Each structure stands twice: as structure tokens, then as C-alpha cells.
Short mmCIF file of C-alpha atoms and ligand atoms in Angstrom, two decimals:
data_model
loop_
_atom_site.label_atom_id
_atom_site.label_comp_id
_atom_site.label_asym_id
_atom_site.label_seq_id
_atom_site.Cartn_x
_atom_site.Cartn_y
_atom_site.Cartn_z
CA MET A 196 27.78 143.04 69.20
CA ALA A 197 31.10 144.09 70.74
CA GLU A 198 33.60 145.27 68.17
CA THR A 199 37.16 143.91 67.93
CA ARG A 200 39.88 146.25 66.71
CA LYS A 201 43.24 144.82 65.65
CA THR A 202 46.31 147.03 65.68
CA LYS A 203 50.08 146.69 65.60
CA LEU A 204 50.37 149.17 68.45
CA LEU A 205 47.92 150.19 71.15
CA ILE A 206 48.76 153.32 73.14
CA ILE A 207 46.88 153.65 76.42
CA GLY A 208 46.71 157.23 77.70
CA SER A 209 46.46 160.68 76.16
CA GLY A 210 48.91 162.81 78.13
CA PRO A 211 52.23 164.09 76.73
CA ALA A 212 53.67 160.54 76.75
CA GLY A 213 50.75 158.99 74.87
CA TYR A 214 50.40 161.70 72.22
CA THR A 215 54.16 161.86 71.60
CA ALA A 216 54.21 158.08 71.21
CA GLY A 217 51.34 158.53 68.73
CA VAL A 218 53.31 161.05 66.66
CA TYR A 219 56.42 158.85 66.47
CA ALA A 220 54.56 155.57 65.93
CA SER A 221 52.46 157.09 63.14
CA ARG A 222 55.55 158.39 61.41
CA ALA A 223 57.01 154.86 61.70
CA MET A 224 53.91 153.64 59.77
CA LEU A 225 52.57 151.58 62.68
CA ASP A 226 48.99 152.96 62.36
CA PRO A 227 48.62 153.14 66.15
CA ILE A 228 45.36 153.27 68.03
CA LEU A 229 45.42 155.57 71.08
CA VAL A 230 42.75 155.20 73.77
CA GLN A 231 42.32 158.46 75.69
CA GLY A 232 40.91 157.37 79.04
CA ILE A 233 38.79 159.32 81.44
CA GLU A 234 40.94 162.46 81.21
CA PRO A 235 41.64 163.25 77.53
CA GLY A 236 44.85 165.29 77.47
CA GLY A 237 45.96 164.10 80.91
CA GLN A 238 47.09 166.10 83.92
CA LEU A 239 48.00 169.29 82.05
CA THR A 240 44.32 169.84 81.28
CA THR A 241 43.87 170.53 85.00
CA THR A 242 46.26 173.48 85.10
CA THR A 243 46.45 176.99 83.65
CA GLU A 244 49.81 178.48 82.57
CA VAL A 245 52.65 176.16 81.63
CA GLU A 246 55.96 178.02 81.36
CA ASN A 247 58.44 175.20 80.88
CA TRP A 248 57.30 173.54 77.67
CA PRO A 249 60.14 174.24 75.22
CA GLY A 250 59.08 176.56 72.43
CA ASP A 251 56.28 178.20 74.42
CA SER A 252 57.29 180.77 77.05
CA GLU A 253 53.69 180.54 78.20
CA VAL A 254 50.89 178.24 77.11
CA GLN A 255 47.65 177.16 78.75
CA GLY A 256 47.83 173.46 79.70
CA PRO A 257 44.51 172.52 78.02
CA ASP A 258 45.53 174.34 74.79
CA LEU A 259 48.88 172.55 74.70
CA MET A 260 47.15 169.20 75.03
CA LEU A 261 44.66 170.00 72.25
CA ARG A 262 47.62 170.84 70.02
CA MET A 263 49.33 167.55 70.92
CA GLU A 264 46.13 165.65 70.14
CA ALA A 265 45.78 167.41 66.77
CA HIS A 266 49.45 166.68 66.01
CA ALA A 267 49.12 162.96 66.76
CA LYS A 268 45.91 162.80 64.69
CA ALA A 269 47.49 164.67 61.76
CA MET A 270 50.37 162.16 61.70
CA GLY A 271 47.89 159.27 61.49
CA THR A 272 47.14 158.13 65.06
CA GLU A 273 43.57 156.90 65.48
CA ILE A 274 42.36 158.49 68.69
CA ILE A 275 39.49 156.79 70.49
CA GLY A 276 37.46 158.08 73.43
CA ASP A 277 37.33 154.96 75.57
CA ILE A 278 38.69 153.72 78.91
CA ILE A 279 40.60 150.46 79.13
CA THR A 280 39.11 148.42 81.95
CA ASP A 281 41.04 145.19 81.49
CA LEU A 282 44.39 144.35 79.94
CA ASP A 283 45.51 140.78 79.24
CA LEU A 284 49.27 140.69 78.81
CA SER A 285 49.62 136.92 79.32
CA LYS A 286 50.13 136.19 75.62
CA ARG A 287 50.69 137.99 72.33
CA PRO A 288 48.77 139.49 70.71
CA PHE A 289 47.75 141.38 73.85
CA THR A 290 44.07 142.10 74.49
CA ALA A 291 42.63 145.22 76.06
CA THR A 292 38.94 145.63 76.83
CA GLY A 293 37.35 149.05 76.67
CA ASP A 294 34.55 150.41 78.82
CA SER A 295 32.61 150.67 75.53
CA GLY A 296 32.82 146.87 75.12
CA THR A 297 35.36 147.15 72.28
CA LYS A 298 38.26 144.69 72.37
CA TYR A 299 41.63 146.00 71.22
CA VAL A 300 44.00 143.26 70.02
CA ALA A 301 47.55 144.56 69.74
CA ASP A 302 50.99 143.20 68.83
CA ALA A 303 52.60 145.75 71.14
CA VAL A 304 51.32 148.08 73.85
CA ILE A 305 52.55 151.40 75.18
CA LEU A 306 51.28 152.18 78.66
CA ALA A 307 51.06 155.93 79.28
CA THR A 308 48.43 156.11 81.99
CA GLY A 309 50.28 158.73 84.07
CA ALA A 310 50.03 159.44 87.77
CA ARG A 311 47.98 161.54 90.14
CA ALA A 312 49.07 163.86 92.87
CA LYS A 313 47.42 162.95 96.16
CA TRP A 314 45.18 165.67 97.54
CA LEU A 315 43.63 166.26 100.95
CA GLY A 316 40.10 166.44 99.56
CA LEU A 317 39.04 169.82 101.02
CA ASP A 318 36.49 171.87 99.08
CA THR A 319 38.62 175.01 99.33
CA GLU A 320 41.69 173.10 98.12
CA GLU A 321 39.68 172.08 95.05
CA LYS A 322 38.40 175.64 94.52
CA PHE A 323 41.89 177.17 94.31
CA LYS A 324 43.65 174.33 92.41
CA GLY A 325 45.64 176.00 89.63
CA PHE A 326 44.98 179.42 91.22
CA GLY A 327 47.37 179.30 94.17
CA VAL A 328 47.01 175.66 95.20
CA SER A 329 49.46 173.33 93.48
CA ALA A 330 51.00 169.90 93.85
CA CYS A 331 54.10 170.59 91.77
CA ALA A 332 56.87 172.94 92.92
CA THR A 333 58.91 172.40 89.74
CA CYS A 334 55.89 173.44 87.68
CA ASP A 335 54.59 176.37 89.71
CA GLY A 336 57.31 177.57 92.12
CA PHE A 337 58.45 180.26 89.69
CA PHE A 338 55.06 182.02 90.01
CA TYR A 339 55.77 182.80 93.68
CA ARG A 340 58.99 184.79 93.43
CA GLY A 341 59.46 186.90 96.56
CA GLN A 342 56.18 185.68 98.12
CA GLU A 343 55.28 183.69 101.23
CA ILE A 344 54.11 180.16 100.60
CA VAL A 345 53.10 177.08 102.53
CA VAL A 346 53.95 173.42 101.96
CA ILE A 347 51.68 170.75 103.43
CA GLY A 348 53.21 167.37 104.28
CA GLY A 349 56.02 165.68 106.16
CA GLY A 350 57.57 163.09 103.86
CA ASN A 351 60.32 163.21 101.25
CA THR A 352 58.04 164.95 98.74
CA ALA A 353 57.21 167.76 101.16
CA VAL A 354 60.80 168.32 102.24
CA GLU A 355 62.07 168.30 98.65
CA GLU A 356 59.34 170.70 97.55
CA ALA A 357 59.98 173.04 100.49
CA LEU A 358 63.73 173.14 99.78
CA PHE A 359 63.15 173.74 96.08
CA LEU A 360 60.64 176.50 96.76
CA THR A 361 63.18 178.49 98.80
CA ASN A 362 64.74 179.35 95.41
CA PHE A 363 61.73 181.59 94.80
CA ALA A 364 59.78 182.30 97.97
CA SER A 365 60.68 184.80 100.69
CA LYS A 366 59.43 182.33 103.32
CA VAL A 367 58.21 178.73 103.26
CA THR A 368 56.07 177.45 106.12
CA LEU A 369 56.04 173.66 106.31
CA VAL A 370 52.81 172.46 107.92
CA HIS A 371 52.92 168.90 109.27
CA ARG A 372 50.55 166.88 111.45
CA ARG A 373 53.38 165.43 113.55
CA ASP A 374 56.58 166.86 115.02
CA GLU A 375 58.96 164.75 112.99
CA LEU A 376 59.54 164.32 109.29
CA ARG A 377 59.44 161.02 107.39
CA ALA A 378 62.19 162.00 104.99
CA GLU A 379 65.80 161.11 104.27
CA LYS A 380 68.20 162.40 106.93
CA ILE A 381 70.21 164.43 104.43
CA LEU A 382 67.07 166.26 103.32
CA ILE A 383 66.03 166.95 106.90
CA ASP A 384 69.51 168.37 107.63
CA ARG A 385 69.22 170.70 104.65
CA LEU A 386 65.76 171.77 105.69
CA GLU A 387 66.83 172.50 109.27
CA LYS A 388 69.72 174.62 108.05
CA ASN A 389 67.61 176.63 105.62
CA PRO A 390 66.70 180.00 107.21
CA LYS A 391 63.75 180.50 104.82
CA ILE A 392 61.87 177.39 106.04
CA ALA A 393 59.74 177.53 109.20
CA PRO A 394 58.17 174.21 110.23
CA LEU A 395 54.78 174.33 111.96
CA TRP A 396 54.33 171.04 113.82
CA PHE A 397 51.12 169.31 114.92
CA ASN A 398 48.99 171.26 112.47
CA GLN A 399 46.78 170.30 109.58
CA LEU A 400 45.20 172.29 106.78
CA GLU A 401 41.59 173.26 107.46
CA GLU A 402 40.82 175.83 104.80
CA VAL A 403 42.33 177.78 101.94
CA TYR A 404 40.88 181.26 101.49
CA GLY A 405 41.31 184.03 98.97
CA THR A 406 39.68 186.26 96.39
CA ASP A 407 37.02 185.19 93.90
CA SER A 408 37.68 187.70 91.17
CA PRO A 409 40.36 187.12 90.16
CA LEU A 410 40.54 183.73 91.82
CA GLY A 411 43.63 183.70 94.05
CA VAL A 412 44.90 182.54 97.43
CA GLU A 413 45.36 184.99 100.30
CA GLY A 414 46.04 182.53 103.11
CA ILE A 415 45.18 179.34 104.93
CA LYS A 416 43.75 178.32 108.26
CA VAL A 417 45.41 175.41 110.05
CA LYS A 418 44.27 173.51 113.10
CA ASN A 419 46.51 172.27 115.89
CA VAL A 420 45.77 168.53 116.14
CA LYS A 421 46.48 168.54 119.89
CA THR A 422 44.78 171.71 121.08
CA GLY A 423 42.29 172.42 118.30
CA GLU A 424 43.60 175.97 118.06
CA ILE A 425 43.13 177.60 114.64
CA THR A 426 46.00 179.66 113.20
CA ASP A 427 45.77 181.97 110.22
CA ILE A 428 48.76 181.98 107.84
CA PRO A 429 48.71 184.64 105.12
CA CYS A 430 50.32 183.28 101.92
CA LYS A 431 49.99 183.41 98.13
CA GLY A 432 50.73 179.78 97.34
CA VAL A 433 49.89 176.42 98.92
CA PHE A 434 51.78 173.32 97.82
CA VAL A 435 50.12 170.08 98.82
CA ALA A 436 53.01 167.61 98.97
CA ILE A 437 51.60 164.39 100.37
CA GLY A 438 52.79 162.14 97.54
CA HIS A 439 51.82 160.82 94.13
CA ALA A 440 50.12 157.63 93.00
CA PRO A 441 50.86 156.10 89.59
CA ALA A 442 47.79 155.01 87.58
CA ASN A 443 48.91 151.39 87.53
CA GLU A 444 45.54 149.65 88.06
CA LEU A 445 45.72 147.81 84.73
CA VAL A 446 49.16 146.28 85.33
CA LYS A 447 49.92 146.28 89.04
CA ASP A 448 49.51 142.48 89.22
CA THR A 449 51.27 141.67 85.96
CA LEU A 450 54.23 144.04 85.71
CA GLU A 451 57.04 144.68 88.13
CA THR A 452 56.57 147.92 90.09
CA HIS A 453 58.62 149.80 92.67
CA MET A 454 58.75 153.01 94.74
CA GLY A 455 55.04 152.88 95.59
CA GLY A 456 53.69 151.35 92.38
CA TYR A 457 55.66 152.94 89.53
CA VAL A 458 56.17 150.51 86.64
CA VAL A 459 59.78 149.34 86.39
CA THR A 460 61.47 149.78 83.02
CA LYS A 461 64.89 148.55 81.94
CA PRO A 462 67.73 151.09 82.33
CA ASP A 463 67.72 153.74 79.56
CA SER A 464 64.66 152.11 78.06
CA THR A 465 60.85 151.96 78.24
CA GLU A 466 60.82 148.15 78.04
CA THR A 467 58.92 146.52 80.89
CA SER A 468 59.28 142.99 82.21
CA ILE A 469 57.00 141.72 79.39
CA PRO A 470 58.47 141.86 75.85
CA GLY A 471 56.30 144.02 73.63
CA VAL A 472 54.91 146.07 76.52
CA PHE A 473 56.44 149.50 76.98
CA ALA A 474 55.77 152.10 79.67
CA ALA A 475 56.32 155.85 79.42
CA GLY A 476 55.70 159.04 81.35
CA ASP A 477 54.63 159.54 84.95
CA LEU A 478 53.51 155.91 85.23
CA THR A 479 57.20 154.96 85.39
CA ASP A 480 58.71 158.14 86.76
CA HIS A 481 58.81 158.78 90.50
CA LYS A 482 61.53 161.38 90.04
CA TYR A 483 60.90 164.11 87.44
CA ARG A 484 57.14 163.94 86.65
CA GLN A 485 57.22 166.62 83.95
CA ALA A 486 55.47 167.02 80.62
CA VAL A 487 58.71 167.21 78.71
CA THR A 488 60.22 164.11 80.33
CA SER A 489 56.95 162.24 79.70
CA ALA A 490 56.98 163.30 76.07
CA GLY A 491 60.61 162.14 75.81
CA MET A 492 59.68 158.74 77.17
CA GLY A 493 56.71 158.57 74.77
CA CYS A 494 59.17 159.06 71.91
CA MET A 495 61.46 156.34 73.28
CA ALA A 496 58.55 153.92 73.70
CA ALA A 497 57.37 154.37 70.11
CA LEU A 498 60.88 153.90 68.71
CA GLU A 499 61.40 150.80 70.87
CA ALA A 500 57.99 149.39 69.90
CA GLU A 501 58.82 149.92 66.23
CA ARG A 502 62.12 148.02 66.63
CA PHE A 503 60.43 145.26 68.61
CA LEU A 504 57.75 144.79 65.95
CA ALA A 505 60.31 144.85 63.13
CA GLU A 506 62.29 142.09 64.87
CA THR A 507 59.36 139.90 65.95
CA ASP A 508 56.86 140.46 63.10
CA PRO A 509 59.10 141.30 60.15
CA THR A 510 56.33 141.21 57.49
C1 FAD B 194 48.12 170.84 88.28
C2 FAD B 194 49.33 170.33 87.54
C3 FAD B 194 50.18 171.24 86.94
C4 FAD B 194 51.29 170.78 86.24
N1 FAD B 194 52.11 171.68 85.64
C5 FAD B 194 53.15 171.26 84.91
C6 FAD B 194 54.00 172.18 84.25
O1 FAD B 194 53.80 173.40 84.34
N2 FAD B 194 55.02 171.68 83.52
C7 FAD B 194 55.28 170.34 83.41
O2 FAD B 194 56.21 169.94 82.71
N3 FAD B 194 54.50 169.44 84.05
C8 FAD B 194 53.46 169.87 84.80
N4 FAD B 194 52.68 168.97 85.46
C9 FAD B 194 53.04 167.55 85.38
C10 FAD B 194 52.61 166.97 84.03
O3 FAD B 194 51.25 167.28 83.83
C11 FAD B 194 52.82 165.46 84.01
O4 FAD B 194 54.19 165.18 84.27
C12 FAD B 194 52.45 164.88 82.66
O5 FAD B 194 51.15 165.24 82.29
C13 FAD B 194 52.56 163.36 82.66
O6 FAD B 194 52.23 162.93 81.39
P1 FAD B 194 51.79 161.45 81.09
O7 FAD B 194 51.59 161.39 79.61
O8 FAD B 194 52.72 160.50 81.70
O9 FAD B 194 50.41 161.21 81.83
P2 FAD B 194 49.12 162.11 82.24
O10 FAD B 194 49.22 163.51 81.79
O11 FAD B 194 48.96 161.79 83.66
O12 FAD B 194 48.01 161.40 81.39
C14 FAD B 194 47.58 160.10 81.68
C15 FAD B 194 46.59 159.69 80.64
O13 FAD B 194 46.28 158.32 80.82
C16 FAD B 194 44.88 158.14 80.63
N5 FAD B 194 44.49 156.92 81.30
C17 FAD B 194 44.62 156.58 82.60
N6 FAD B 194 44.06 155.38 82.83
C18 FAD B 194 43.58 154.95 81.63
C19 FAD B 194 42.84 153.80 81.21
N7 FAD B 194 42.52 152.83 82.08
N8 FAD B 194 42.48 153.70 79.92
C20 FAD B 194 42.82 154.65 79.04
N9 FAD B 194 43.51 155.78 79.37
C21 FAD B 194 43.85 155.91 80.66
C22 FAD B 194 44.26 159.41 81.21
O14 FAD B 194 42.95 159.62 80.70
C23 FAD B 194 45.25 160.45 80.71
O15 FAD B 194 44.90 160.85 79.42
C24 FAD B 194 51.57 169.39 86.16
C25 FAD B 194 50.69 168.48 86.76
C26 FAD B 194 49.59 168.94 87.44
C27 FAD B 194 48.66 167.95 88.10
#
């Protein structure tokens, strides 16, 4: 028979936001349950070196996430390997249903389901992910100091990433399928004035190539969408910048969202449009999308959930 688990606080997601919420909620004696989802540890488990987590000049993403999990567990968070497939936020207590069949009944919920970079879906893109292919200039730009790199895309994300990457790279080639950018005018002006950026119009990525041992990118092949001509571009880094999608499937019909599906929270807060439901990390953040900002929001969500529970269920 399906099990029912009652908890004061259910945390959905096991990235930096979820685990940090677990640490703070446990230390506030809320005995939280945290459901990990399909990707225990979240996005950082898909990368190698992380060089901007305070306190670690270099740490492997998967190791950092194992440490966060151990920390949350040591403080008292119950961590469960399950995926929430349905979330009923229409009345309190809220009810979440797990893929395992377990029902989680919670007085408050922290949503920390993160976001996903959009990828092109090429086999060679997959092969070099984390080894020269990235979707995050803030995270990985520093690795390409003085090198030639390529940005794929033509929207705001691509233009912002290309501009940011000129801080490190000797040259940035912007590969776009059309001959005009879908970005804010001010960003396009900056891009056009930047001598390090060379746009390559009417081209799309066909293949990333490089070495196998050690795994690393040496260049890409792009195809002209009008003529079919293939061009070889030697480069050390490829940034796929075609946007991000928040993992909002559980709440997209019940909570207010904006900017392409990111959950709206009140200013300076993780409160959503439903009292008792808090959202933290990349799920709400179309702007920074970093581990440390997600962790910060996880902390805020736990503190706000604790205050909410103290006010509404004072026993
Ligand atoms: C390749 C790569 C490299 C990066 N490098 C860096 C870096 O160097 N520095 C940096 O600061 N940031 C980096 N980032 C960004 C950083 O990983 C994210 O900003 C951060 O992980 C977001 O944390 P989060 O807790 O919001 O969610 P995520 O890390 O996205 O975690 C989401 C969690 O929610 C869970 N989940 C989703 N749906 C459900 C469900 N239905 N039920 C239960 N659980 C669910 C998932 O299993 C996952 O555990 C990188 C990202 C990528 C992809």
C-alpha cells in the first residue's frame, strides 16, 4: 500500500538551493524531508571544475554536491530518492505524490527544482560537455583566457555571453542561423562595437571535434544554411547560448511565472503567490543562475518557511 509521509516542510530538489534549505530548515528544528528528483545533486553534477564556490578555489562539481548532501543529512534533513510527479497546492496541508507512490503531506513547501540549459542535441556536443563545450560563460569563461572561442545563438543570452567572454578570450566568433540578432538594441550596439567579436551569419553548428585523451575541443564545423558550405573554425571553447528552461512542470499552472516560465517570487523574498509555498534557485532566477545565488535563496526560503510555520502553526 502507498505510504503517506507527513512533514512540516517538504523541499523538492537536491541542487545547491535544496540542500542549503535543508541545512537551515534542519537547524530550525523543522525536520524537513527533501526529495532529490531525477538528478541528485542537480546541475553541478554535470560539470567538472567549479572555481567560484567561496571557500574552494577549485572543487569538482559532483564532489561539492556530495558534500552538500552530507551536510544537509548531518543537520537532520531526511533525504529521499524519489521524483515528485504531482503537486497539489490548492489547500493546506499541501500534497505531493512521488513516482514511488509515496504521498508527502506538508505544511509548507520549498520548490528548488532548478533549470536546464537548452542544448542543440548533437552527439559531439554531448561528448565534449564539460570538456570545452559549456552553456555558462560566468561559470567557465575564465578557463579560456587568451584563447579563441565560439558562441552559438542569436538571442539575448548569446549576445550577453559573447560580450562577457571578451573579458577572457582573444577572439569570440558568434555563430547564428540568421543575419540578425534577437537581442536588446543596447546589447547589439555593444556587440557591434566590440573588436573581439566576429559574427558568422547564416551558419549552424554541425560538429564539435577535438582530442580524446585528454578530452578537449580543438574546433567546430559549421554549415551555411543557404549554401550548405562547411566551414572549419579552430577554437578551444564552444558556448551554446540558446536559452534556459526552468523546471516548472509541477507548478506552471498553479503559480505565477514570467520571463519564459520562471516562478515569480515577491521582491527580496522567496514567497510565491501561494502562502506557504516558497521557490528558490534557478527555478526563479532568469538572471544570475549560479550555485552560490541558488544556495543563498535556499537559505532565504528555509528562514521564510520557518517564520511562516511559526505564525500559522504556532504549536
Ligand atoms: C555544466 C554546468 C556548469 C556549471 N558551472 C557552474 C559553476 O562553475 N559555478 C556556478 O556557480 N554555477 C555553475 N552552474 C550553474 C549551477 O549549476 C546552477 O546555478 C545551480 O545548480 C542551480 O541550483 P538549484 O538548486 O536551483 O537547481 P539544480 O542544480 O538545477 O537542481 C535542481 C534539482 O531539482 C530536482 N528536481 C527537478 N524536478 C524534480 C521533481 N519533479 N521532483 C523532485 N526533484 C526534482 C533535480 O533532480 C535536481 O536535484 C553550472 C551549470 C551547468 C549546467
